[in-house]
Coordinates of C-alpha atoms in Angstrom, one line a residue:
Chain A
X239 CA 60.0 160.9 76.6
X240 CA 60.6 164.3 74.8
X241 CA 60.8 166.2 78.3
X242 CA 63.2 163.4 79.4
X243 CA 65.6 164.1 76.6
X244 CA 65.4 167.6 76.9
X245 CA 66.0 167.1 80.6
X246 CA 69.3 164.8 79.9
X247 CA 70.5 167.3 77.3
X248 CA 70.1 170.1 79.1
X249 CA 72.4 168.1 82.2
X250 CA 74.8 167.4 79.7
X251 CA 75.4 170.8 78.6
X252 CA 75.6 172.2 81.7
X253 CA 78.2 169.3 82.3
X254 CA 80.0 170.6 79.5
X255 CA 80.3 173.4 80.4
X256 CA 81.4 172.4 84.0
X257 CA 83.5 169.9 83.4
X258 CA 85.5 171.8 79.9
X259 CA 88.7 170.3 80.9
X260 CA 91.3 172.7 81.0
X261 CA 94.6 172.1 78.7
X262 CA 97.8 172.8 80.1
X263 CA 99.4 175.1 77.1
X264 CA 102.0 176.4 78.0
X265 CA 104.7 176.5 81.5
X266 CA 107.3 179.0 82.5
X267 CA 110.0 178.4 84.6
X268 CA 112.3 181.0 86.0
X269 CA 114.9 181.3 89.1
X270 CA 113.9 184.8 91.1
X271 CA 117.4 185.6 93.1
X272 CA 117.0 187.3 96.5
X273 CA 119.4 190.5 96.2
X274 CA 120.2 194.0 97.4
X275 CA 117.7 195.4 95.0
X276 CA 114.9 193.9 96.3
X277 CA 113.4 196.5 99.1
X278 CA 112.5 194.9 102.0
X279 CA 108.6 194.9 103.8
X280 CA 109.1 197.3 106.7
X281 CA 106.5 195.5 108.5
X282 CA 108.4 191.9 108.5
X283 CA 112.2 194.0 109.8
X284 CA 110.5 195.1 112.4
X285 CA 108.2 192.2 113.5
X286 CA 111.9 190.3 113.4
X287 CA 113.8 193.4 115.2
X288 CA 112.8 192.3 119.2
X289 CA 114.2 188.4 118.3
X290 CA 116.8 190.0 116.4
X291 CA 117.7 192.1 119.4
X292 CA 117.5 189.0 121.9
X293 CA 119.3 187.1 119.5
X294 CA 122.7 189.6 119.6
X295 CA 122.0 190.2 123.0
X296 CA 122.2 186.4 123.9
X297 CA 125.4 186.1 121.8
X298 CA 127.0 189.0 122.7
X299 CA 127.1 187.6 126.2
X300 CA 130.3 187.1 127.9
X301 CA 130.5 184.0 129.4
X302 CA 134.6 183.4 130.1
X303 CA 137.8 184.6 129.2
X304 CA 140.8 183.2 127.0
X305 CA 145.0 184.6 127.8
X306 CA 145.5 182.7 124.4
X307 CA 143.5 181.6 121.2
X308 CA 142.2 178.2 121.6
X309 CA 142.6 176.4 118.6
X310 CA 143.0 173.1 116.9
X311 CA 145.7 173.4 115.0
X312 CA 148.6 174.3 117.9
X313 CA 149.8 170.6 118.0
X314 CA 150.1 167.2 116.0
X315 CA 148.4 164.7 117.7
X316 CA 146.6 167.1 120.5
X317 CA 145.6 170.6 120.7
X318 CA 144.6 173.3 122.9
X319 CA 141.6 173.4 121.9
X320 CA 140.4 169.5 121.7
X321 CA 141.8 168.8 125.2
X322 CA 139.4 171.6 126.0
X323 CA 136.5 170.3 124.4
X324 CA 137.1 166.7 125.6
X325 CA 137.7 167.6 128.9
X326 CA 135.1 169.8 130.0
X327 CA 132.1 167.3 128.5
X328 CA 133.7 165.0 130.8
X329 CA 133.5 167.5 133.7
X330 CA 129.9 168.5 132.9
X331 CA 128.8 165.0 131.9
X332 CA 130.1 162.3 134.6
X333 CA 128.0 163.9 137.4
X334 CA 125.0 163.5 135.5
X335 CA 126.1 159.8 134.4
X336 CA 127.0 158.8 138.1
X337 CA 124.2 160.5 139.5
X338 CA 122.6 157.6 137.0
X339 CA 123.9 154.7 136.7
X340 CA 126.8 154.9 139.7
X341 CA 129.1 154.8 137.2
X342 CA 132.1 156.5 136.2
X343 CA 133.3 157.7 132.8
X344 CA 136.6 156.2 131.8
X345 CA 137.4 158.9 129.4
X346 CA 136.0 161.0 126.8
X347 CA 136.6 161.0 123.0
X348 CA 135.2 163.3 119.8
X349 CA 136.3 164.1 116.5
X350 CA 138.9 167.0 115.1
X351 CA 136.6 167.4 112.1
X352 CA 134.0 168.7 114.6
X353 CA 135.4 171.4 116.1
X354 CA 134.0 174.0 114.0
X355 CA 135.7 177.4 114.9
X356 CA 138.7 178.5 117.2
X357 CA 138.5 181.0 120.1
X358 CA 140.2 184.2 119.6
X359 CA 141.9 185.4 122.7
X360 CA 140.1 187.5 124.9
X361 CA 136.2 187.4 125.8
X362 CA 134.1 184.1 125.4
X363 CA 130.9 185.0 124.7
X364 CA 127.8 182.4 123.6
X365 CA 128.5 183.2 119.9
X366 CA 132.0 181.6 120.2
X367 CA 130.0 178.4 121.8
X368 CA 127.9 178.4 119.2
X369 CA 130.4 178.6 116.5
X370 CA 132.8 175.9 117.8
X371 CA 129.4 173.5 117.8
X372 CA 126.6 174.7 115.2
X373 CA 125.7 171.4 115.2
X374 CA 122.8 170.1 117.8
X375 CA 124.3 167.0 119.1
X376 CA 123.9 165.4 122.3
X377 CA 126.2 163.7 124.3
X378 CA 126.2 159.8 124.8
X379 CA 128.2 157.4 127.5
X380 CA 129.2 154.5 125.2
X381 CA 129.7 151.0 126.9
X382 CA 133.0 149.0 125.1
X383 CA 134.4 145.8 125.5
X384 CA 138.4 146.1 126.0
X385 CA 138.6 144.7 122.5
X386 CA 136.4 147.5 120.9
X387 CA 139.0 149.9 123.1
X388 CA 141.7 148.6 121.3
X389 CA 139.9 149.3 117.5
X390 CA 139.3 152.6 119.0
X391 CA 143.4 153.2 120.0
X392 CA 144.2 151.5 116.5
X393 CA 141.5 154.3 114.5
X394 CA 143.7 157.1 116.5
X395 CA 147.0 155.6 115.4
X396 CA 145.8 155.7 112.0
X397 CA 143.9 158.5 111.9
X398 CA 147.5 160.5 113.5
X399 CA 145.6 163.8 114.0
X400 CA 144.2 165.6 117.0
X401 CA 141.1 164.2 117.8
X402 CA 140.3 165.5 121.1
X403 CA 140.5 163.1 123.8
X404 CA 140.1 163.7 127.3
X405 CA 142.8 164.0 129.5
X406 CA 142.3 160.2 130.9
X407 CA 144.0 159.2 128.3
X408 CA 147.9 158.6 127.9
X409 CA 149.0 156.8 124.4
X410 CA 152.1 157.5 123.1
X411 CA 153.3 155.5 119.7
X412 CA 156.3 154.8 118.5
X413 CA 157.1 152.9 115.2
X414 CA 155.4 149.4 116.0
X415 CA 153.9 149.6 119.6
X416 CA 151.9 151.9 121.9
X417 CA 151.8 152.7 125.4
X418 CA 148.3 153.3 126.6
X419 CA 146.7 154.0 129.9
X420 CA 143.4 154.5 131.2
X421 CA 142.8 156.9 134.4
X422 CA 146.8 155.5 134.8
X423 CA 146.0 152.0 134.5
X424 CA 146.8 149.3 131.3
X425 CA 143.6 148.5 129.4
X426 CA 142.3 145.3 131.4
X427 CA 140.9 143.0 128.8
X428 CA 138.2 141.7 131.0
X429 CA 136.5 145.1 131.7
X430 CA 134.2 147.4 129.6
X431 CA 135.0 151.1 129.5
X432 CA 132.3 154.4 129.5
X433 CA 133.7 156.6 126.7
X434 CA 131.8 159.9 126.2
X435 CA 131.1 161.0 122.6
X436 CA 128.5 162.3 120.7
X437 CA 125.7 160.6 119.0
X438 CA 126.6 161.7 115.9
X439 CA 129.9 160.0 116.5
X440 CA 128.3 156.7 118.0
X441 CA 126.4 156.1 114.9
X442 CA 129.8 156.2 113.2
X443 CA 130.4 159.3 111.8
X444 CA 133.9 159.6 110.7
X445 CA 134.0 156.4 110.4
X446 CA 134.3 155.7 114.1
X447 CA 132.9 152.3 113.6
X448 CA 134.0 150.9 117.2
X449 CA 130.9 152.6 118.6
X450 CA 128.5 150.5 116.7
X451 CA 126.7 148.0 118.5
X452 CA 128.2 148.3 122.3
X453 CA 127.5 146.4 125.7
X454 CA 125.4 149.2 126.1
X455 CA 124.5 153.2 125.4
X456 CA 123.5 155.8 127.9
X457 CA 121.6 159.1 126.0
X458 CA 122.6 162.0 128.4
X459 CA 120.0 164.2 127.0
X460 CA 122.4 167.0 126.8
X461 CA 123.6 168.4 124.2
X462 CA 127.5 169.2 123.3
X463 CA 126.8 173.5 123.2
X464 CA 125.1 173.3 126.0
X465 CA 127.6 171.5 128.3
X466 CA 130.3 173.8 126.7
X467 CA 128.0 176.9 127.6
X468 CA 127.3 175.6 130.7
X469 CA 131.0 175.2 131.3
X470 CA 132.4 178.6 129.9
X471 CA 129.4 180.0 132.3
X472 CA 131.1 178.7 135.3
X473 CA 134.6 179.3 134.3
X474 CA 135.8 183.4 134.9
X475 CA 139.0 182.2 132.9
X476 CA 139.5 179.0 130.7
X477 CA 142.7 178.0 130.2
X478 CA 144.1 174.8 127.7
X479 CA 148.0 173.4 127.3
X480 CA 149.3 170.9 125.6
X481 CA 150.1 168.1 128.0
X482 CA 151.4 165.2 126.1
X483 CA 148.3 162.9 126.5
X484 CA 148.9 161.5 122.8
X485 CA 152.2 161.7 121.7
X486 CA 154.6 159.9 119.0
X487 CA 157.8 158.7 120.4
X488 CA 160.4 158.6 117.9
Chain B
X191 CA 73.5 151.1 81.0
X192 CA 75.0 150.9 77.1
X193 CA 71.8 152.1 76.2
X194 CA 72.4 154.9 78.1
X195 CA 75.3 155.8 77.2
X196 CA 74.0 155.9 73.8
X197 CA 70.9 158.1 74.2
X198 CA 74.0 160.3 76.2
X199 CA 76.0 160.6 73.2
X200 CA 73.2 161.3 70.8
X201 CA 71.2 163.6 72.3
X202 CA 75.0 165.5 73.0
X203 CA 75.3 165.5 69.0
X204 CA 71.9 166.7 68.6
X205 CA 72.7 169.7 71.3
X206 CA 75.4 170.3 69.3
X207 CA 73.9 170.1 66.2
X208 CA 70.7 172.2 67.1
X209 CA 72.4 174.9 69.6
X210 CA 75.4 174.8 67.8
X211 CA 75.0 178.4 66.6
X212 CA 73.7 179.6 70.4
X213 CA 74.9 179.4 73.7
X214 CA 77.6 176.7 73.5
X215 CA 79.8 179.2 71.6
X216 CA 79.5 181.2 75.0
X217 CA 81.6 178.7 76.2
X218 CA 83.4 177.7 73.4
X219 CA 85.6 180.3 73.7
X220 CA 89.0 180.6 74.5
X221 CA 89.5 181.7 77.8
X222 CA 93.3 181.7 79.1
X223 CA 93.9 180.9 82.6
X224 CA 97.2 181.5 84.4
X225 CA 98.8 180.2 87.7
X226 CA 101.6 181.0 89.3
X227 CA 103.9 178.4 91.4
X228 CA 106.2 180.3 94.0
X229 CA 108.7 177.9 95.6
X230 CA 111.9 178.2 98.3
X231 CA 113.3 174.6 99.8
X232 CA 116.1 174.1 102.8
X233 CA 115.9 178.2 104.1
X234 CA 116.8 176.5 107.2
X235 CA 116.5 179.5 109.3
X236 CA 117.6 182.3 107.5
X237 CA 115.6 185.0 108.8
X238 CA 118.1 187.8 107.4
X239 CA 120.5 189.0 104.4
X240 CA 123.5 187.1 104.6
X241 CA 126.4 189.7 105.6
X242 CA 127.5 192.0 103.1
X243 CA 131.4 190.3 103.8
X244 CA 130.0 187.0 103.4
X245 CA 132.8 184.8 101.1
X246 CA 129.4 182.8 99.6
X247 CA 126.2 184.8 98.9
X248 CA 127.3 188.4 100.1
X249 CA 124.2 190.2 101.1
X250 CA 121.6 187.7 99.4
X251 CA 118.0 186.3 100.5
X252 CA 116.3 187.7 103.6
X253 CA 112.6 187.0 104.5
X254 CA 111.6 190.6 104.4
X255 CA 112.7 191.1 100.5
X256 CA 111.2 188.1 99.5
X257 CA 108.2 189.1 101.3
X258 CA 108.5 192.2 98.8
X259 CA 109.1 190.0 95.4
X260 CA 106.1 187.7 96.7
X261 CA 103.8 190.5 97.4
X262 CA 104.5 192.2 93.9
X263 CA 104.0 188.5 91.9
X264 CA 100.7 188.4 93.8
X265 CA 99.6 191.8 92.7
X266 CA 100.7 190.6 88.9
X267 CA 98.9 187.2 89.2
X268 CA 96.1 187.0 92.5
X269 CA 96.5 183.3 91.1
X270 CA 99.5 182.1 92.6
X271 CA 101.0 179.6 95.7
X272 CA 103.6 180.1 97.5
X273 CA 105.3 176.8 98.8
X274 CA 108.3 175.3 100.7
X275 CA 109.6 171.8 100.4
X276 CA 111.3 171.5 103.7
X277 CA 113.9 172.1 106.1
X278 CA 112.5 175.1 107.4
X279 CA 114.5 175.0 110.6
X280 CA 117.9 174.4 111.6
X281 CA 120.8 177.0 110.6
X282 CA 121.1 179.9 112.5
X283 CA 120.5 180.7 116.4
X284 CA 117.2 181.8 115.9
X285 CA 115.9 178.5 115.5
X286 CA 118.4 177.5 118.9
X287 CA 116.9 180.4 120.8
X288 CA 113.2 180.1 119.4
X289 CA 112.6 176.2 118.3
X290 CA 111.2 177.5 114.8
X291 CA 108.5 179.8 115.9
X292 CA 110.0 182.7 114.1
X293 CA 110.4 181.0 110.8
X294 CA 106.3 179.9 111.0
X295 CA 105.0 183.2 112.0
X296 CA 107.1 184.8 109.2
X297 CA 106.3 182.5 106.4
X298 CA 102.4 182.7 108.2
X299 CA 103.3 186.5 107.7
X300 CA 104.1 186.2 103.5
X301 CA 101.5 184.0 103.4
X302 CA 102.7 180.2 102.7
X303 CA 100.1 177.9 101.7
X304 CA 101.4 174.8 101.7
X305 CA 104.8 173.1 102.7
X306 CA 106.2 169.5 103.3
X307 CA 108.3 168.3 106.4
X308 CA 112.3 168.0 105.6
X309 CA 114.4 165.9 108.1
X310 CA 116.1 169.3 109.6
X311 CA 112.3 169.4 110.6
X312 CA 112.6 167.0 113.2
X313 CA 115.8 168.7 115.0
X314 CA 113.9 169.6 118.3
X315 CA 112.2 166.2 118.1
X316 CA 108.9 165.8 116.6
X317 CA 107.2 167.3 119.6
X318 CA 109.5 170.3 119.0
X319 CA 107.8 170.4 115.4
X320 CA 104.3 169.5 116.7
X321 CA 104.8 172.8 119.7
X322 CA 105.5 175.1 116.8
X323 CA 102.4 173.8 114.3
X324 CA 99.8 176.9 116.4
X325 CA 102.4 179.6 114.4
X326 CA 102.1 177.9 111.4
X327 CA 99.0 179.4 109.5
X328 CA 99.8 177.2 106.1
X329 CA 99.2 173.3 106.2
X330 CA 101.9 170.5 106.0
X331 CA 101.5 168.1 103.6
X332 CA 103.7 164.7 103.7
X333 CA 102.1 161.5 101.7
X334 CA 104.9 158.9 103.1
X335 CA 105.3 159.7 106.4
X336 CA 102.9 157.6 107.9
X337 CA 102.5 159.5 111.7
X338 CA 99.3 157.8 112.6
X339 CA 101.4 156.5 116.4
X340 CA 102.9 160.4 116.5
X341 CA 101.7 163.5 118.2
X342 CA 101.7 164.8 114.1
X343 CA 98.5 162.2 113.7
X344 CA 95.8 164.4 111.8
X345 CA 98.0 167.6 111.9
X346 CA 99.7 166.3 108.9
X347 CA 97.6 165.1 105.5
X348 CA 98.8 163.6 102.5
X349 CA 98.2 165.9 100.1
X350 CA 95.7 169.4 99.6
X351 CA 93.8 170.3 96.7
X352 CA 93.4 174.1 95.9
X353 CA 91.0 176.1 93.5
X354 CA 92.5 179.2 91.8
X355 CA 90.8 181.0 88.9
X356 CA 88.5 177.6 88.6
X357 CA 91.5 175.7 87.5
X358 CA 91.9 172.9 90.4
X359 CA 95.6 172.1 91.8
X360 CA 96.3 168.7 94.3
X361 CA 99.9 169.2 95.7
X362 CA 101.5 166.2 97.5
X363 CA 104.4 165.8 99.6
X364 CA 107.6 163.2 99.6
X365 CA 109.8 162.9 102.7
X366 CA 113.3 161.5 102.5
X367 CA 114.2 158.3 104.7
X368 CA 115.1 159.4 108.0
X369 CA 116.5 156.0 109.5
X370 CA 120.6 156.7 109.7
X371 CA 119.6 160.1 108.8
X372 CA 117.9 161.6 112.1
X373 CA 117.9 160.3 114.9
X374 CA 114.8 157.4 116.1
X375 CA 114.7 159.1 119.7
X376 CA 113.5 163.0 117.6
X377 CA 111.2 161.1 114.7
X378 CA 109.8 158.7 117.1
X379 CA 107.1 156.2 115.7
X380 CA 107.2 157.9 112.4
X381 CA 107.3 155.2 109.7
X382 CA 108.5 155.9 106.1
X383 CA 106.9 154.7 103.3
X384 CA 108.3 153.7 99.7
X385 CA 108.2 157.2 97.8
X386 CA 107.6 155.8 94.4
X387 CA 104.5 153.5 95.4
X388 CA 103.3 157.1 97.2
X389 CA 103.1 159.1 94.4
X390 CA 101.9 156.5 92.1
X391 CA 99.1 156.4 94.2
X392 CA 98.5 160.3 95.0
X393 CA 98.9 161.0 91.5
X394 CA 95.8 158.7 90.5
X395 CA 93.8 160.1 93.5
X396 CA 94.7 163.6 92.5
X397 CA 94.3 163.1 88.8
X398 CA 91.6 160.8 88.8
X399 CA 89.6 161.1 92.1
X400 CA 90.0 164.7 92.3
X401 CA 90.4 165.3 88.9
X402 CA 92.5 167.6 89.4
X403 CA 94.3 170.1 86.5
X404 CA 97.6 170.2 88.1
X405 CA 99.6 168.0 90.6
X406 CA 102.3 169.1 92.0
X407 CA 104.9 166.7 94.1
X408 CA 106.5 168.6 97.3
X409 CA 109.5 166.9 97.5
X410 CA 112.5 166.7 100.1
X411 CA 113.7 163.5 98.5
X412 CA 117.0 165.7 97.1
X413 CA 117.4 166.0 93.4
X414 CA 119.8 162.8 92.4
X415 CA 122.8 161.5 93.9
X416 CA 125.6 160.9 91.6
X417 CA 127.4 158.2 93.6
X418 CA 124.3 156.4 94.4
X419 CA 122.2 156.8 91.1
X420 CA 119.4 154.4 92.1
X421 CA 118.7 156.2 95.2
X422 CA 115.5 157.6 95.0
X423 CA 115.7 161.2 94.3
X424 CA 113.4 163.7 92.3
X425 CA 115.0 162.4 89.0
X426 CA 114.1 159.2 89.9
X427 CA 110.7 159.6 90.8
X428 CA 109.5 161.7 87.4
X429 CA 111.1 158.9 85.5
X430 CA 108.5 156.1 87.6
X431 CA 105.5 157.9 87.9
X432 CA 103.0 159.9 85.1
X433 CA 100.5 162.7 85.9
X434 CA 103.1 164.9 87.7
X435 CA 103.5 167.8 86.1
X436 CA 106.2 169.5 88.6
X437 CA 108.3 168.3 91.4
X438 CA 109.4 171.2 93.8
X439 CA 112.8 169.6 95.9
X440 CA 115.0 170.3 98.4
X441 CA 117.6 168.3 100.7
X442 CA 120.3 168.5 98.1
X443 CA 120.7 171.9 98.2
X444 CA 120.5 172.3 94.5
X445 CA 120.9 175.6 93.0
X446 CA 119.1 174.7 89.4
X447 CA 119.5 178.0 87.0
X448 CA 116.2 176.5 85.6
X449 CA 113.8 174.3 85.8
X450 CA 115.0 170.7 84.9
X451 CA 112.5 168.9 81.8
X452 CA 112.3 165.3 82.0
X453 CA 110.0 162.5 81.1
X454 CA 108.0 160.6 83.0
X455 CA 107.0 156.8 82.8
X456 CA 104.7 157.1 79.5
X457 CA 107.5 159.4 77.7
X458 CA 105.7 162.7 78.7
X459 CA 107.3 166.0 80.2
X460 CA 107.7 166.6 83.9
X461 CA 109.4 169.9 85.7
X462 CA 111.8 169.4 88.3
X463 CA 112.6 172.4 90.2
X464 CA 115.0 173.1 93.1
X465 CA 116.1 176.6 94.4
X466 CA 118.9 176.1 96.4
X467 CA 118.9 176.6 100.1
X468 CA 118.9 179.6 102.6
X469 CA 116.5 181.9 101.2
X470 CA 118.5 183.1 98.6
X471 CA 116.3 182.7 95.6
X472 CA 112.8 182.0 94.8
X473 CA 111.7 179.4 92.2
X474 CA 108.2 180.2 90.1
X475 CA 106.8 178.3 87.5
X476 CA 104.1 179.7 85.0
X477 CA 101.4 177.6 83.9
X478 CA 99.1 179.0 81.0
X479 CA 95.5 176.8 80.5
X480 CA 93.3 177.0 77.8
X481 CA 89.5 175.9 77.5
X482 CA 89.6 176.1 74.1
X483 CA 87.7 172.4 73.4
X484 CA 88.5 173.0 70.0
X485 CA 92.0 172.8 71.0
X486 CA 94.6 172.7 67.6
X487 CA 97.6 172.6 70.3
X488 CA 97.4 169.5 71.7
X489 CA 100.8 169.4 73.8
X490 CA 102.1 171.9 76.1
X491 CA 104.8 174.3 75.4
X492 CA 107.6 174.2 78.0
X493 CA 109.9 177.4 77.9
X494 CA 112.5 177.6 81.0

């Protein structure tokens, strides 16, 4: 019995010492800013240098060339700029959709506050791709009743800025009516349109709630940059104008 | 088993009693342990300085210079973890041109240990995450994402335990709700689970099962949102759970000047910390342990 408790006793202090729970005293909490000041590891610049290189050298690329700046800002209700934009994801993205579905794509439709950057006259190069769409969306063919159509027409009336549509599209407003056209025909309320937009737009950013639940949604798999890149790259010159595809009649 | 028990306790008195004066003061004695938290959330791609012209943060953050800071807090404290709380990709072309490998093989290259998955994570799909995990030499912890139909089954665990200087830290991780946040086609068969009900759960395990002396919450919930207060957010979370004793976030992009101090569901103190986004600062939080037994103290100290 003795050895027994000398046995247990001796488990228990080695227990205790094991298991001496350690007390949280005391914490310290500070912010460490990244500055100037701070040298940098020579070894990490130049294990980033060769992507760095690739990275500039990929940017730097001149894909196309501009007479004027493109930008969003050169009209009321269109722009340079978003007539660009809508028109050539149409032109890239309707071959892929026929070759699909057979189909056509009525007309295509995005969002001012999406254009991210102008293009300065001169050189397109990858970086000015890049800057008019950071962003990775794709683009999406959008099946709409005639009636969803008309919610979309009435968000563009409201809305009265330059959301870039494509050139399929001729609205002009006055004071209490509109004038709309399709590919030059009236909206026919028994058919469903194929309006191209992103899928950050279908899931109703900016509030472009007319996209919700449609007759039906086509993923193209292909994002917005790369159909713009893919554009520029194919393009020796790009050129934009205004051409009265949305206009207010006074 | 009482019985038991009760030879257990007095045979520890006696030992106490009769070695009092010997070996146990070898142990009795106050040894001060330190370990050091290092923490960035949403870098999202920031490889280099931000240009010297920039109108924001004019020549801040870079990997390389914190690779300097973290290399000189590790030579001041061998006990420390460096961590990330998500949204490691998405932000500059680098992550276009290289899908993330870059960011992994750098933060590999400081030597991350641990970081949790952000929604920005999922940008190239969660195959595009799952392709990049071989550059990744740090784990990926994420207790609510459940990714058991996912390529990420097994890769990613709910939580790590680590042993520094004998003290034993369990560090969890919180994803934010990606329904209406990224798209279903790029998180697939991921399925979210309640965030609060997680860490209930992971702090028991880690402070009871593992027994472990810190726990630490890797969070990309976002700090709080002021037009939706009840969404769940870091404030949130330290208010319904106990046994936390810091909350790295992210998602909100929340530059805190310090550490927030809050209390948690039985009234005691919790850390909430949140750096910001892009790599322009680093977080660290000291924490000081005594073994003392004979401890006078009782409470922590909290100086931020």
């Amino acid at each position: 019995m003795k050895k027994y408790i000398l046995f247990f006793l001796s488990i228990i202090i080695l227990n205790s010492c094991k298991k001496e729970t350690q007390s949280l005293v005391r914490i310290e909490g500070k912010l460490l800013p990244i500055t100037k000041e701070i040298k940098s590891v020579q070894q990490i610049d130049s294990f980033i240098l060769p992507y760095k290189l690739k990275v500039e050298k990929e940017m730097n690329t001149i894909l196309s060339y501009t007479k004027k700046d493109l930008v969003r800002t050169d009209g009321i209700l269109e722009s340079s700029l978003g007539n660009l934009m809508a028109d050539m994801c149409f032109e890239r993205a309707n071959p892929i959709f026929n070759s699909r579905t057979g189909k056509n794509i009525d007309f295509a439709l995005f969002n001012y506050g999406g254009i991210r950057a102008g293009i300065t006259k001169g050189d397109i190069t990858t970086a000015n791709a890049f800057n008019l769409m950071p962003f990775e969306n794709s683009l999406v063919v959008v099946e709409l009743t005639a009636k969803k159509v008309n919610e979309l027409v009435q968000y563009l009336i409201d809305k009265h800025i330059a959301n870039p549509i494509s050139k399929h599209i001729k609205l002009a407003i006055s004071d209490n009516s509109y004038d709309l056209k399709i590919k030059n025909k009236k909206l026919d309320p028994a058919k469903t349109y194929f309006v191209l937009t992103s899928n950050y737009l279908q899931k109703g950013g900016d509030q472009m709630t007319f996209f919700s639940n449609p007759v039906s949604i086509n993923l193209l798999d292909y994002k917005v940059r790369n159909a713009i890149i893919d554009y520029f790259s194919e393009k020796d010159t790009i050129y934009s104008n205004l051409d009265n595809r949305f206009i207010q009649i006074k | 088993m009482k019985r038991r028990n009760f030879i257990q306790k007095s045979t520890a008195t006696a030992a106490f009693l009769t070695l009092g004066g010997l070996s146990l003061e070898s142990f009795g004695k106050s040894t001060r342990k330190h370990i050091t938290i290092l923490h960035t959330n949403d870098v999202h791609s920031h490889i280099q300085p931000f240009d010297v012209n920039h109108y924001k943060y004019p020549n801040l953050g870079g990997v390389a210079r914190r690779a300097t800071l973290v290399e000189n807090i590790r030579k001041e404290n061998p006990n420390t973890l460096l961590l990330d709380a998500g949204d490691i990709f998405q932000g500059t072309p680098y992550f276009n041109f290289y899908g993330g490998e870059l960011e992994f093989k750098l933060m590999s290259m400081l030597k991350y240990d641990l970081a949790t998955i952000g929604n920005h994570d999922f940008d190239n799909g969660i195959n595009g995450l799952y392709a990049q995990l071989p550059h990744a030499k740090f784990n990926f912890v994420s207790a609510n994402y459940n990714f058991k139909n996912t390529v990420l089954d097994t890769h990613v665990k709910p939580y790590k335990t680590f042993i520094k200087d004998g003290i034993k830290i369990g560090i969890f991780g919180l994803g934010i709700k990606l329904d209406g946040l990224v798209e279903k086609d790029l998180f697939k068969e991921t399925k979210y689970l309640d965030p609060i009900e997680i860490a209930q759960d992971m702090s028991r395990i880690l402070k009871d099962e593992e027994h472990c002396d810190l726990v630490i919450c890797l969070s990309h919930l976002g700090y709080y949102y002021k037009s939706a207060p009840s969404k769940i957010s870091d404030l949130n979370l330290a208010a319904k759970t106990k046994n936390i004793d810091l909350i790295i976030g992210g998602h909100t992009h929340t530059f805190l000047p310090k550490p927030t101090v809050t209390k948690n569901s039985i009234g005691e103190n919790v850390l909430i910390n949140q750096v910001g986004c892009y790599g322009i600062n680093v977080g660290r939080v000291d924490f000081y342990f005594d073994s003392n037994k004979n401890i006078a103290s009782k409470g922590k100290s909290i100086i931020v």
